[in-house]
Amino acid sequence: MYLRKFSTMGLALLLGVSAAQAKKAPKYPPPVPLTPEQSALIEKAVADEKDTVKQIEKSTPLVQTYIQNLRPDPALYSVPLSDEYSIARVDFGKTFSANPYDSRKGSGKGFFKGSIGYLAGLTKSFHITYSATGFMDMMFIDPTGFDQQHYVFTYVRRDFLGSVRTMVFDVRPKPEVKGAGRFFGRIWVEDQDGHVVRFNGSYTGGKDDEVAHYYHFDSWRTNVQPGAWLPTAIYVEESQTGDSRKNFGFRAQTYFWGYSLKLPQNESDNESIQIEGAQDQSGQSQDMSPLQAQRQWVSQAEQNVLDRLTQAGLLAPPSDFDKVLETVTNNVIIGNKIELPDDIHCRVLLSSTLESLSIGNTILVSKGLIDTLPSEEGLAAILTFQLAHIVLGHHTDTRYAFNDRLLFPDEAAFQRINMNHTAADNDAAAKKAVELFNNSIYKDKNAQSGSVGLFFQQLAVRQKSLTALLTPRLGDSLLKADGTPWLAGLAQGAPKLNINDLTQVAALPLNSRLRTDSWDDKVYGLNVKPAALLSARDKMPFEVTPIYYRLMRYTPPAAPAPAPADNGGAAAPAQQQAPADNGGNAAPPANQPAPQTPQQ
């Protein structure tokens, strides 16, 4: 839970009270007795919490945490000062531990391996450290004693979270219950089966000579399967009040996905991997030319890598949103009259880091990058950059055509799969991308909006404070080694960035476009109505924001629609438009909740 330990004196200084007051236990009014209905619901919640812990112990979900440390800003109140990013697979089966996905060489380290740098100058009156399993602790209320024997429950009200009706209770440990790590806060219990669907607050505990202070968090669960409400997202926020010159704080988001599979964890387990879904497309002719054989060999390496990344939980399975990306890509292909031997496909990397990549004929774009791009032409610029790599025939490492090269633990994926392009290839692709973009329908759109240039201007403003977000784990960076964007040629003629101009939306907050189904890893576009901006503070480019879900109960997926009738080979329209009413995103299915994040 990102435990922060203070000496009694340090906590007293922080809170502006005496050491004696800091030690003194608070007094609460006598609890109002629960009605039989309320007490029965709590007993259901207690039993269900134990079942939830057992359910999670059978899974090895991925946990991704992104932290932004803040500094005060006179105009925007606070802005990012530095950031930290980590992604790991959680194994509850044997021990409560996280296996971090190690970054490739030169891409920095995650917070699981060290504390953040901005704390170095703080006074020794208190110390702040990060716990490797900290945010994972917030998946649970109290796995050792969440019941009416250890806690006082006070009914607050009924509340709807989306379409799910809940009862809300304040929860605190009983005075006689000792020990650190007891939950203190509020829970939302859905009123049909007693599942806890949300809880926020903090944990209590500490000795007389040392007060342990836990960060405040808001933990959400979603109905991923019948009768299963599993942890999906956690928002954490802390702030330091007082002298604005020393003000500090942070915001963080943690997301969980990959519950549905018990994926391989070591070399021996991984030897049994079987690649499914690959189909022989060579039946149209008896033989292959040497060129066709070479292309098929590249395609085999491509498919092996895509399958391995999907199995590692790093790449979303094929989804309807891929078609949105492919529509934008095809608009560029059609505008340039490019003839390619195979169709271009697009997939979504599930990481929040801003990166893109092409593997064979498949373009990968990270969820974080899609989330923060404010316009279709901005998305087109990123896709065109990777399309240029394909058009120029830049090298795809065919050693992965041998599947045994992909037999490694999931957490080694970033280190063992090296598919990013060289600086020389990126430079050539950037020049080609400008040409392709300017021959497409997006040239005029960008000339009118200046969206691409504004995005990179905003990126330059936040570049030094968001190094973790801008460090690719697998693909190509948006920036050169000197910090200038590869696609600077598309930024020419853009208006100057003006944070106070509410008509300029240079970049969106994180998680503004997509959400990930925590059960099967599929991505869906958010079905969110854009909110009007009232001030520059509402823009929050590249920033972490609170999380809010409009919960819905699980319903089985609808049966697939019948295949459309053959149109006799009729050609597609010359130009296609990506859906615009939802920011170019497909709507989520009815059985899944959409997290509400600021939209511009």
Coordinates of C-alpha atoms in Angstrom, one line a residue:
M1 CA 0.0 0.0 0.0
Y2 CA 3.0 2.2 -0.5
L3 CA 3.7 2.3 3.2
R4 CA 4.9 5.5 4.5
K5 CA 6.4 5.4 8.0
F6 CA 6.8 8.4 10.2
S7 CA 8.4 8.9 13.5
T8 CA 6.0 10.3 16.1
M9 CA 7.7 13.7 15.8
G10 CA 7.7 13.6 12.1
L11 CA 3.9 12.9 12.0
A12 CA 3.3 15.6 14.5
L13 CA 5.2 18.1 12.3
L14 CA 3.2 16.9 9.3
L15 CA -0.1 17.3 11.0
G16 CA 0.7 20.4 12.9
V17 CA 0.0 18.9 16.3
S18 CA 2.1 17.9 19.3
A19 CA 3.7 14.5 19.7
A20 CA 1.4 13.7 22.5
Q21 CA -1.7 14.5 20.4
A22 CA -0.3 12.4 17.5
K23 CA -0.1 9.4 19.9
K24 CA -3.5 9.9 21.4
A25 CA -6.2 7.6 20.0
P26 CA -9.3 9.3 18.6
K27 CA -12.7 8.9 20.3
Y28 CA -15.7 8.0 18.3
P29 CA -19.4 8.2 19.1
P30 CA -21.2 5.0 20.0
P31 CA -22.1 3.1 16.8
V32 CA -25.7 2.9 15.7
P33 CA -26.8 -0.7 15.8
L34 CA -27.4 -2.2 12.4
T35 CA -30.9 -3.4 11.4
P36 CA -31.3 -7.1 10.7
E37 CA -31.3 -6.5 7.0
Q38 CA -28.1 -4.5 7.2
S39 CA -26.4 -7.0 9.5
A40 CA -27.3 -9.9 7.2
L41 CA -25.8 -8.0 4.2
I42 CA -22.6 -7.5 6.2
E43 CA -22.4 -11.2 7.0
K44 CA -22.8 -11.9 3.3
A45 CA -20.0 -9.4 2.5
V46 CA -17.7 -11.1 5.1
A47 CA -18.3 -14.5 3.6
D48 CA -17.9 -13.2 0.0
E49 CA -14.6 -11.5 0.9
K50 CA -13.2 -14.8 1.9
D51 CA -14.4 -16.4 -1.4
T52 CA -12.9 -13.5 -3.3
V53 CA -9.5 -14.0 -1.7
K54 CA -9.7 -17.7 -2.7
Q55 CA -10.7 -16.8 -6.3
I56 CA -7.8 -14.4 -6.6
E57 CA -5.4 -17.0 -5.3
K58 CA -6.1 -19.1 -8.3
S59 CA -5.1 -16.4 -10.7
T60 CA -1.9 -14.7 -11.8
P61 CA -3.1 -11.3 -12.9
L62 CA -0.9 -8.5 -14.2
V63 CA -0.6 -5.4 -12.1
Q64 CA 0.4 -2.1 -13.6
T65 CA 1.1 0.9 -11.5
Y66 CA 1.9 4.4 -12.7
I67 CA 2.8 7.2 -10.2
Q68 CA 3.1 10.9 -10.8
N69 CA 4.9 12.9 -8.1
L70 CA 3.5 16.5 -8.0
R71 CA 4.9 19.9 -7.5
P72 CA 2.9 23.1 -6.9
D73 CA 2.0 25.3 -9.9
P74 CA 0.6 28.9 -9.5
A75 CA -1.7 28.5 -12.5
L76 CA -2.6 24.8 -12.5
Y77 CA -2.4 24.2 -8.8
S78 CA -0.2 21.1 -9.3
V79 CA 1.7 19.5 -12.2
P80 CA 3.9 16.4 -12.5
L81 CA 7.4 16.6 -11.1
S82 CA 8.6 13.1 -11.8
D83 CA 7.0 9.7 -12.4
E84 CA 7.4 6.0 -11.8
Y85 CA 6.1 3.0 -13.8
S86 CA 6.1 -0.7 -13.2
I87 CA 4.3 -3.8 -14.5
A88 CA 4.4 -7.2 -12.9
R89 CA 2.6 -10.5 -12.7
V90 CA 1.1 -11.3 -9.3
D91 CA 1.4 -14.9 -8.0
F92 CA -0.9 -15.6 -5.0
G93 CA -0.7 -19.4 -5.4
K94 CA 2.4 -19.9 -3.3
T95 CA 3.3 -16.5 -1.8
F96 CA 2.0 -13.0 -2.0
S97 CA 4.6 -11.6 -4.4
A98 CA 5.1 -9.7 -7.6
N99 CA 7.4 -10.7 -10.5
P100 CA 8.2 -7.5 -12.2
Y101 CA 8.6 -7.4 -16.0
D102 CA 12.2 -6.2 -16.3
S103 CA 12.8 -3.3 -18.6
R104 CA 15.1 -3.7 -21.5
K105 CA 18.6 -2.5 -21.2
G106 CA 18.8 1.3 -21.0
S107 CA 15.1 1.9 -20.3
G108 CA 15.4 2.7 -16.6
K109 CA 14.1 0.8 -13.5
G110 CA 10.7 0.5 -11.9
F111 CA 9.8 1.5 -8.4
F112 CA 9.9 -2.1 -7.3
K113 CA 13.7 -1.8 -7.3
G114 CA 14.2 1.6 -5.7
S115 CA 12.6 4.6 -4.1
I116 CA 11.8 7.7 -6.0
G117 CA 14.4 10.4 -6.4
Y118 CA 12.5 13.5 -5.4
L119 CA 12.4 12.3 -1.8
A120 CA 16.1 12.5 -1.4
G121 CA 16.1 16.1 -0.1
L122 CA 13.3 15.7 2.4
T123 CA 13.9 16.2 6.1
K124 CA 15.0 13.2 8.2
S125 CA 12.0 13.8 10.5
F126 CA 10.1 11.3 8.4
H127 CA 11.0 8.7 5.8
I128 CA 9.0 7.5 2.9
T129 CA 9.6 4.1 1.3
Y130 CA 7.7 2.0 -1.3
S131 CA 6.7 -1.5 -0.6
A132 CA 7.0 -3.9 -3.5
T133 CA 3.6 -5.4 -2.9
G134 CA 2.1 -2.2 -1.6
F135 CA -0.6 -1.5 -4.2
M136 CA -1.5 -5.2 -4.4
D137 CA -2.4 -5.0 -0.7
M138 CA -5.2 -2.6 -1.7
M139 CA -6.9 -5.5 -3.6
F140 CA -8.2 -6.7 -0.2
I141 CA -10.0 -5.0 2.7
D142 CA -8.5 -7.2 5.4
P143 CA -7.8 -10.8 4.4
T144 CA -7.1 -11.9 8.0
G145 CA -10.0 -10.5 10.0
F146 CA -12.7 -8.7 8.1
D147 CA -15.8 -9.4 10.2
Q148 CA -18.1 -8.0 12.9
Q149 CA -15.8 -9.4 15.6
H150 CA -12.9 -7.1 14.5
Y151 CA -14.7 -4.1 12.9
V152 CA -17.5 -1.6 13.7
F153 CA -19.9 -1.1 10.8
T154 CA -22.0 2.0 10.6
Y155 CA -24.7 2.2 7.9
V156 CA -24.6 5.4 5.9
R157 CA -27.0 5.3 3.0
R158 CA -28.1 3.5 -0.2
D159 CA -26.2 4.4 -3.3
F160 CA -26.2 3.5 -7.0
L161 CA -22.8 2.9 -8.7
G162 CA -24.0 2.9 -12.3
S163 CA -26.9 0.4 -12.4
V164 CA -25.7 -1.5 -9.3
R165 CA -27.6 -0.6 -6.1
T166 CA -25.5 -0.7 -3.0
M167 CA -25.5 -0.1 0.7
V168 CA -22.8 2.1 2.0
F169 CA -21.1 1.5 5.4
D170 CA -18.4 3.2 7.3
V171 CA -15.9 0.7 8.7
R172 CA -13.3 1.0 11.5
P173 CA -11.5 -1.5 13.7
K174 CA -12.9 -2.0 17.2
P175 CA -10.8 -0.2 19.9
E176 CA -9.6 -3.5 21.4
V177 CA -8.3 -4.7 18.0
K178 CA -4.6 -4.1 17.7
G179 CA -2.0 -4.4 15.0
A180 CA -1.1 -2.6 11.8
G181 CA -2.8 -2.9 8.5
R182 CA -6.5 -2.7 9.7
F183 CA -8.8 -1.1 7.2
F184 CA -10.4 2.3 8.1
G185 CA -12.8 3.8 5.6
R186 CA -16.0 3.1 3.6
I187 CA -17.3 0.2 1.7
W188 CA -20.0 -0.2 -0.9
V189 CA -21.8 -3.6 -0.8
E190 CA -24.1 -4.5 -3.7
D191 CA -27.5 -5.4 -2.1
Q192 CA -28.2 -8.7 -3.9
D193 CA -25.4 -11.1 -3.0
G194 CA -23.3 -9.0 -0.7
H195 CA -20.3 -8.4 -2.9
V196 CA -18.0 -5.5 -1.9
V197 CA -17.7 -3.6 -5.1
R198 CA -15.8 -0.6 -3.9
F199 CA -13.9 0.5 -0.8
N200 CA -11.9 3.6 0.0
G201 CA -9.9 4.9 2.9
S202 CA -6.6 3.8 4.4
Y203 CA -5.1 1.3 6.8
T204 CA -4.3 1.9 10.4
G205 CA -1.7 0.6 12.8
G206 CA 1.6 1.3 14.5
K207 CA 3.5 1.1 17.7
D208 CA 3.6 3.6 20.5
D209 CA 7.1 4.9 19.4
E210 CA 6.3 4.9 15.7
V211 CA 3.1 5.7 13.8
A212 CA 2.7 3.8 10.6
H213 CA 0.7 5.9 8.0
Y214 CA -0.7 4.3 5.0
Y215 CA -1.7 6.1 1.8
H216 CA -5.3 6.8 1.0
F217 CA -6.8 4.8 -1.8
D218 CA -10.0 4.1 -3.7
S219 CA -10.3 0.4 -4.8
W220 CA -12.8 -0.8 -7.4
R221 CA -14.0 -4.2 -8.4
T222 CA -16.0 -5.3 -11.4
N223 CA -18.4 -8.2 -12.2
V224 CA -16.1 -10.0 -14.6
Q225 CA -17.9 -13.4 -14.5
P226 CA -21.1 -14.7 -12.9
G227 CA -20.8 -14.2 -9.1
A228 CA -17.2 -12.9 -9.4
W229 CA -16.4 -9.3 -8.5
L230 CA -12.6 -9.0 -8.8
P231 CA -10.2 -6.1 -8.2
T232 CA -9.9 -4.0 -11.4
A233 CA -8.5 -0.6 -10.5
I234 CA -7.1 1.4 -7.6
Y235 CA -6.6 5.2 -7.3
V236 CA -4.1 6.5 -4.7
E237 CA -3.7 10.1 -3.8
E238 CA -1.7 11.9 -1.1
S239 CA -0.9 15.6 -0.7
Q240 CA 1.3 17.6 1.6
T241 CA -0.3 20.8 2.9
G242 CA 1.3 23.8 4.6
D243 CA 4.2 25.8 3.1
S244 CA 3.6 25.8 -0.6
R245 CA 7.3 26.0 -1.2
K246 CA 7.7 22.6 0.3
N247 CA 4.4 21.2 -0.9
F248 CA 4.6 17.7 -2.4
G249 CA 2.3 14.8 -3.1
F250 CA 1.5 12.2 -5.7
R251 CA -1.2 10.5 -7.6
A252 CA -1.2 6.9 -8.8
Q253 CA -3.3 4.4 -10.7
T254 CA -3.1 0.7 -10.5
Y255 CA -4.9 -1.6 -13.0
F256 CA -5.3 -5.4 -12.9
W257 CA -6.0 -7.7 -15.8
G258 CA -5.3 -11.2 -17.0
Y259 CA -7.4 -13.1 -14.5
S260 CA -8.7 -15.7 -16.9
L261 CA -5.5 -17.7 -17.6
K262 CA -2.9 -19.3 -15.4
L263 CA 0.0 -18.5 -17.7
P264 CA 3.5 -20.0 -17.8
Q265 CA 5.8 -18.7 -15.1
N266 CA 9.1 -20.5 -15.9
E267 CA 11.1 -22.2 -18.6
S268 CA 9.8 -25.7 -18.0
D269 CA 6.1 -24.6 -17.9
N270 CA 6.6 -22.6 -21.1
E271 CA 7.9 -25.5 -23.1
S272 CA 4.3 -26.7 -23.5
I273 CA 3.1 -23.5 -25.3
Q274 CA 1.1 -24.2 -28.4
I275 CA 0.4 -21.5 -31.0
E276 CA -3.2 -21.5 -32.1
G277 CA -5.0 -19.7 -34.8
A278 CA -2.2 -19.8 -37.4
Q279 CA -3.6 -20.9 -40.8
D280 CA -1.9 -21.8 -44.0
Q281 CA -2.7 -19.2 -46.6
S282 CA -0.7 -20.8 -49.4
G283 CA -3.4 -23.0 -50.9
Q284 CA -3.9 -20.7 -53.8
S285 CA -0.8 -22.1 -55.6
Q286 CA 1.2 -25.2 -55.3
D287 CA 4.6 -23.6 -54.9
M288 CA 6.3 -20.5 -53.4
S289 CA 8.8 -18.3 -55.0
P290 CA 11.9 -17.4 -53.0
L291 CA 10.4 -13.9 -52.3
Q292 CA 7.2 -15.5 -51.2
A293 CA 9.1 -17.9 -48.9
Q294 CA 11.0 -15.0 -47.4
R295 CA 7.8 -13.1 -46.7
Q296 CA 6.2 -16.2 -45.2
W297 CA 9.2 -16.6 -42.9
V298 CA 8.8 -13.1 -41.7
S299 CA 5.1 -13.7 -41.2
Q300 CA 5.9 -16.7 -39.1
A301 CA 8.2 -14.7 -36.8
E302 CA 5.5 -12.0 -36.6
Q303 CA 2.8 -14.4 -35.5
N304 CA 5.0 -16.1 -33.0
V305 CA 5.9 -12.7 -31.3
L306 CA 2.3 -11.6 -31.3
D307 CA 1.1 -14.8 -29.7
R308 CA 3.9 -14.7 -27.1
L309 CA 3.1 -11.1 -26.2
T310 CA -0.6 -11.9 -25.9
Q311 CA 0.2 -14.9 -23.6
A312 CA 2.3 -12.7 -21.5
G313 CA -0.6 -10.3 -21.0
L314 CA 1.2 -7.4 -22.7
L315 CA -0.9 -7.4 -25.9
A316 CA -4.6 -7.2 -26.1
P317 CA -6.3 -10.0 -28.1
P318 CA -7.9 -9.0 -31.4
S319 CA -10.9 -6.7 -30.8
D320 CA -13.3 -4.4 -32.6
F321 CA -11.1 -1.5 -31.7
D322 CA -8.4 -2.8 -33.9
K323 CA -10.7 -2.1 -36.8
V324 CA -10.8 1.6 -35.8
L325 CA -7.0 1.7 -36.0
E326 CA -7.0 -0.2 -39.3
T327 CA -9.5 2.2 -40.8
V328 CA -7.2 5.1 -40.1
T329 CA -4.3 3.2 -41.5
N330 CA -6.2 2.3 -44.6
N331 CA -7.1 5.9 -45.2
V332 CA -3.4 6.7 -45.5
I333 CA -2.8 3.6 -47.7
I334 CA -5.6 4.6 -50.0
G335 CA -4.5 8.2 -50.2
N336 CA -1.1 7.2 -51.3
K337 CA -2.3 4.3 -53.6
I338 CA 0.1 1.9 -51.9
E339 CA 0.0 -1.7 -53.0
L340 CA 1.1 -4.1 -50.3
P341 CA 1.4 -7.8 -50.6
D342 CA -0.6 -8.4 -47.4
D343 CA -3.2 -6.4 -45.4
I344 CA -2.0 -4.2 -42.5
H345 CA -3.3 -5.2 -39.1
C346 CA -3.3 -3.2 -35.9
R347 CA -3.2 -4.3 -32.2
V348 CA -3.1 -2.5 -28.8
L349 CA -0.3 -2.9 -26.3
L350 CA -1.7 -2.8 -22.8
S351 CA 1.0 -0.7 -21.3
S352 CA 0.5 2.9 -20.3
T353 CA 3.9 4.0 -21.7
L354 CA 3.8 6.0 -24.9
E355 CA 5.2 3.9 -27.7
S356 CA 4.4 2.2 -31.0
L357 CA 6.0 -0.6 -33.0
S358 CA 5.6 -2.5 -36.3
I359 CA 6.2 -6.3 -36.4
G360 CA 5.9 -7.6 -39.9
N361 CA 2.6 -6.3 -41.2
T362 CA 1.2 -5.6 -37.8
I363 CA 1.3 -2.1 -36.1
L364 CA 1.2 -2.0 -32.3
V365 CA 0.2 1.1 -30.5
S366 CA 0.2 1.4 -26.7
K367 CA -3.0 2.0 -24.8
G368 CA -1.3 4.9 -23.1
L369 CA -0.5 6.6 -26.4
I370 CA -4.0 6.0 -27.8
D371 CA -5.5 7.4 -24.5
T372 CA -3.7 10.7 -24.7
L373 CA -4.0 11.5 -28.4
P374 CA -6.7 14.1 -28.7
S375 CA -7.6 13.7 -32.4
E376 CA -7.9 11.3 -35.3
E377 CA -5.2 13.1 -37.2
G378 CA -2.8 12.6 -34.3
L379 CA -3.6 8.9 -34.2
A380 CA -3.0 8.9 -38.0
A381 CA 0.4 10.4 -37.5
I382 CA 1.5 7.7 -35.2
L383 CA 0.1 4.9 -37.4
T384 CA 1.7 6.5 -40.5
F385 CA 5.1 6.4 -38.7
Q386 CA 4.9 2.7 -38.3
L387 CA 3.3 2.2 -41.7
A388 CA 6.4 3.9 -43.2
H389 CA 8.6 1.3 -41.6
I390 CA 6.6 -1.4 -43.3
V391 CA 6.6 0.4 -46.7
L392 CA 10.4 0.9 -46.5
G393 CA 10.8 -2.8 -45.8
H394 CA 12.7 -2.2 -42.5
H395 CA 14.0 -5.3 -40.9
T396 CA 11.9 -7.7 -38.8
D397 CA 14.0 -10.0 -36.7
T398 CA 13.3 -13.5 -38.1
R399 CA 15.0 -15.3 -35.3
Y400 CA 11.6 -15.5 -33.7
A401 CA 10.4 -17.7 -36.5
F402 CA 12.0 -20.4 -34.3
N403 CA 9.5 -20.6 -31.5
D404 CA 12.0 -22.0 -29.0
R405 CA 13.5 -18.5 -28.8
L406 CA 10.2 -17.4 -27.2
L407 CA 10.3 -20.0 -24.4
F408 CA 11.1 -17.7 -21.4
P409 CA 9.2 -16.5 -18.4
D410 CA 6.6 -13.8 -19.0
E411 CA 8.5 -11.2 -16.9
A412 CA 11.5 -11.5 -19.3
A413 CA 9.4 -10.4 -22.3
F414 CA 10.7 -6.8 -22.5
Q415 CA 14.3 -8.0 -22.4
R416 CA 14.1 -11.0 -24.7
I417 CA 11.9 -9.6 -27.4
N418 CA 13.8 -6.8 -29.2
M419 CA 11.8 -5.5 -32.1
N420 CA 12.3 -1.8 -31.8
H421 CA 13.9 0.0 -34.8
T422 CA 17.3 1.6 -35.0
A423 CA 17.7 5.4 -35.0
A424 CA 18.6 5.3 -38.7
D425 CA 15.4 3.4 -39.6
N426 CA 13.3 5.7 -37.4
D427 CA 14.9 8.7 -39.2
A428 CA 14.1 7.3 -42.6
A429 CA 10.6 6.3 -41.5
A430 CA 9.9 9.7 -40.1
K431 CA 10.7 11.4 -43.4
K432 CA 8.6 8.9 -45.3
A433 CA 5.7 9.3 -42.8
V434 CA 5.6 13.0 -43.5
E435 CA 5.2 12.3 -47.2
L436 CA 2.5 9.6 -46.7
F437 CA 0.6 11.8 -44.2
N438 CA 0.6 14.8 -46.5
N439 CA -0.9 12.6 -49.3
S440 CA -3.8 11.5 -47.1
I441 CA -7.0 13.1 -46.0
Y442 CA -5.4 14.0 -42.7
K443 CA -3.2 16.7 -44.2
D444 CA -6.0 19.2 -44.4
K445 CA -7.4 18.2 -41.0
N446 CA -4.1 18.8 -39.4
A447 CA -3.5 22.0 -41.2
Q448 CA -6.8 23.3 -39.8
S449 CA -6.4 22.0 -36.2
G450 CA -2.7 21.9 -35.7
S451 CA -3.4 18.9 -33.5
V452 CA -0.2 17.0 -34.3
G453 CA 2.1 20.0 -33.6
L454 CA 0.2 20.9 -30.4
F455 CA 0.6 17.3 -29.1
F456 CA 4.3 17.4 -29.5
Q457 CA 4.6 20.9 -28.0
Q458 CA 2.7 19.7 -25.0
L459 CA 5.0 16.6 -24.9
A460 CA 8.0 18.9 -24.8
V461 CA 6.6 20.9 -21.9
R462 CA 6.2 17.7 -19.8
Q463 CA 9.1 15.7 -21.2
K464 CA 11.5 16.1 -18.3
S465 CA 8.9 15.3 -15.7
L466 CA 7.5 12.2 -17.4
T467 CA 10.5 10.2 -18.3
A468 CA 9.0 6.9 -17.2
L469 CA 5.9 7.5 -19.3
L470 CA 8.0 8.3 -22.3
T471 CA 10.4 5.4 -22.0
P472 CA 9.3 2.6 -24.3
R473 CA 9.4 -0.9 -22.9
L474 CA 9.1 -2.8 -26.2
G475 CA 8.6 -0.4 -29.1
D476 CA 9.8 2.9 -30.6
S477 CA 10.0 6.1 -28.6
L478 CA 8.1 9.3 -29.8
L479 CA 11.4 11.2 -29.3
K480 CA 14.9 11.2 -30.5
A481 CA 17.8 10.9 -28.2
D482 CA 18.1 14.7 -28.1
G483 CA 14.4 15.0 -27.0
T484 CA 13.0 16.3 -30.4
P485 CA 10.1 14.3 -31.9
W486 CA 10.7 12.0 -34.8
L487 CA 7.6 13.5 -36.5
A488 CA 8.7 17.1 -36.1
G489 CA 8.0 17.5 -39.8
L490 CA 4.3 17.2 -39.1
A491 CA 4.4 19.8 -36.4
Q492 CA 5.2 22.7 -38.7
G493 CA 2.6 25.4 -39.0
A494 CA 0.9 24.5 -35.7
P495 CA -0.3 27.3 -33.5
K496 CA 1.8 28.1 -30.4
L497 CA 0.7 26.1 -27.3
N498 CA -1.4 28.3 -25.0
I499 CA -2.5 26.5 -21.8
N500 CA -5.2 29.2 -21.2
D501 CA -6.8 28.8 -24.6
L502 CA -9.7 26.4 -23.9
T503 CA -10.1 25.6 -27.6
Q504 CA -6.7 24.0 -27.6
V505 CA -6.7 20.4 -26.4
A506 CA -3.1 19.3 -27.0
A507 CA -3.2 16.1 -25.1
L508 CA -5.7 14.2 -22.9
P509 CA -5.3 12.7 -19.4
L510 CA -4.3 9.0 -19.2
N511 CA -7.1 6.5 -19.7
S512 CA -9.3 8.9 -21.7
R513 CA -10.0 6.6 -24.6
L514 CA -9.8 2.9 -23.8
R515 CA -10.4 0.4 -21.0
T516 CA -9.2 -3.1 -20.5
D517 CA -11.4 -6.0 -19.6
S518 CA -9.7 -7.4 -16.5
W519 CA -10.9 -10.9 -17.3
D520 CA -9.9 -11.5 -20.9
D521 CA -7.6 -8.5 -21.6
K522 CA -9.7 -7.2 -24.5
V523 CA -9.8 -3.4 -25.0
Y524 CA -12.9 -1.3 -25.6
G525 CA -13.5 2.3 -26.5
L526 CA -15.1 4.4 -23.7
N527 CA -18.6 5.4 -24.4
V528 CA -18.3 8.8 -22.7
K529 CA -19.8 12.2 -23.5
P530 CA -17.1 14.8 -23.7
A531 CA -17.2 17.3 -20.8
A532 CA -16.9 21.1 -21.4
L533 CA -13.6 22.7 -20.2
L534 CA -14.1 25.4 -17.6
S535 CA -10.5 26.4 -17.0
A536 CA -6.9 25.4 -17.9
R537 CA -6.9 23.1 -14.9
D538 CA -9.5 20.8 -16.6
K539 CA -7.0 19.9 -19.4
M540 CA -4.6 17.7 -17.3
P541 CA -2.5 16.6 -20.3
F542 CA -0.8 13.2 -19.7
E543 CA -1.9 13.3 -16.1
V544 CA -3.1 10.7 -13.6
T545 CA -6.8 11.4 -12.6
P546 CA -9.2 9.7 -10.1
I547 CA -11.1 6.6 -11.3
Y548 CA -14.8 6.2 -11.3
Y549 CA -16.8 3.2 -12.7
R550 CA -20.4 3.0 -13.6
L551 CA -20.8 -0.6 -12.6
M552 CA -23.0 -3.1 -14.3
R553 CA -23.8 -6.7 -13.6
Y554 CA -22.3 -9.4 -15.8
T555 CA -24.3 -10.6 -18.7
P556 CA -23.2 -13.3 -21.1
P557 CA -21.8 -11.9 -24.4
A558 CA -24.3 -11.8 -27.2
A559 CA -24.1 -14.5 -29.9
P560 CA -22.1 -13.4 -32.9
A561 CA -24.0 -11.8 -35.7
P562 CA -24.3 -13.9 -38.9
A563 CA -21.7 -13.2 -41.5
P564 CA -22.8 -10.6 -44.1
A565 CA -23.7 -11.9 -47.6
D566 CA -21.0 -11.9 -50.2
N567 CA -21.1 -8.6 -52.2
G568 CA -19.5 -10.1 -55.2
G569 CA -16.1 -8.6 -54.6
A570 CA -17.2 -5.0 -54.7
A571 CA -14.5 -2.5 -53.9
A572 CA -14.5 -0.6 -50.7
P573 CA -15.1 3.2 -50.7
A574 CA -12.1 5.3 -51.7
Q575 CA -11.9 6.9 -48.3
Q576 CA -13.1 5.7 -44.9
Q577 CA -13.9 7.7 -41.8
A578 CA -13.2 6.4 -38.4
P579 CA -16.1 6.8 -36.0
A580 CA -16.0 10.4 -34.6
D581 CA -18.9 10.5 -32.2
N582 CA -16.9 8.7 -29.5
G583 CA -13.5 10.0 -30.2
G584 CA -13.0 7.3 -32.8
N585 CA -13.7 4.5 -30.4
A586 CA -16.1 1.5 -30.4
A587 CA -18.7 1.5 -27.6
P588 CA -18.1 -1.0 -24.8
P589 CA -20.4 -4.0 -24.5
A590 CA -23.4 -3.8 -22.2
N591 CA -22.0 -6.2 -19.6
Q592 CA -18.9 -4.2 -18.8
P593 CA -18.5 -0.9 -16.9
A594 CA -16.8 2.2 -18.4
P595 CA -14.5 4.1 -16.1
Q596 CA -15.2 7.8 -16.1
T597 CA -12.2 9.9 -16.8
P598 CA -12.0 13.5 -17.9
Q599 CA -12.7 13.9 -21.6
Q600 CA -12.1 16.9 -23.8

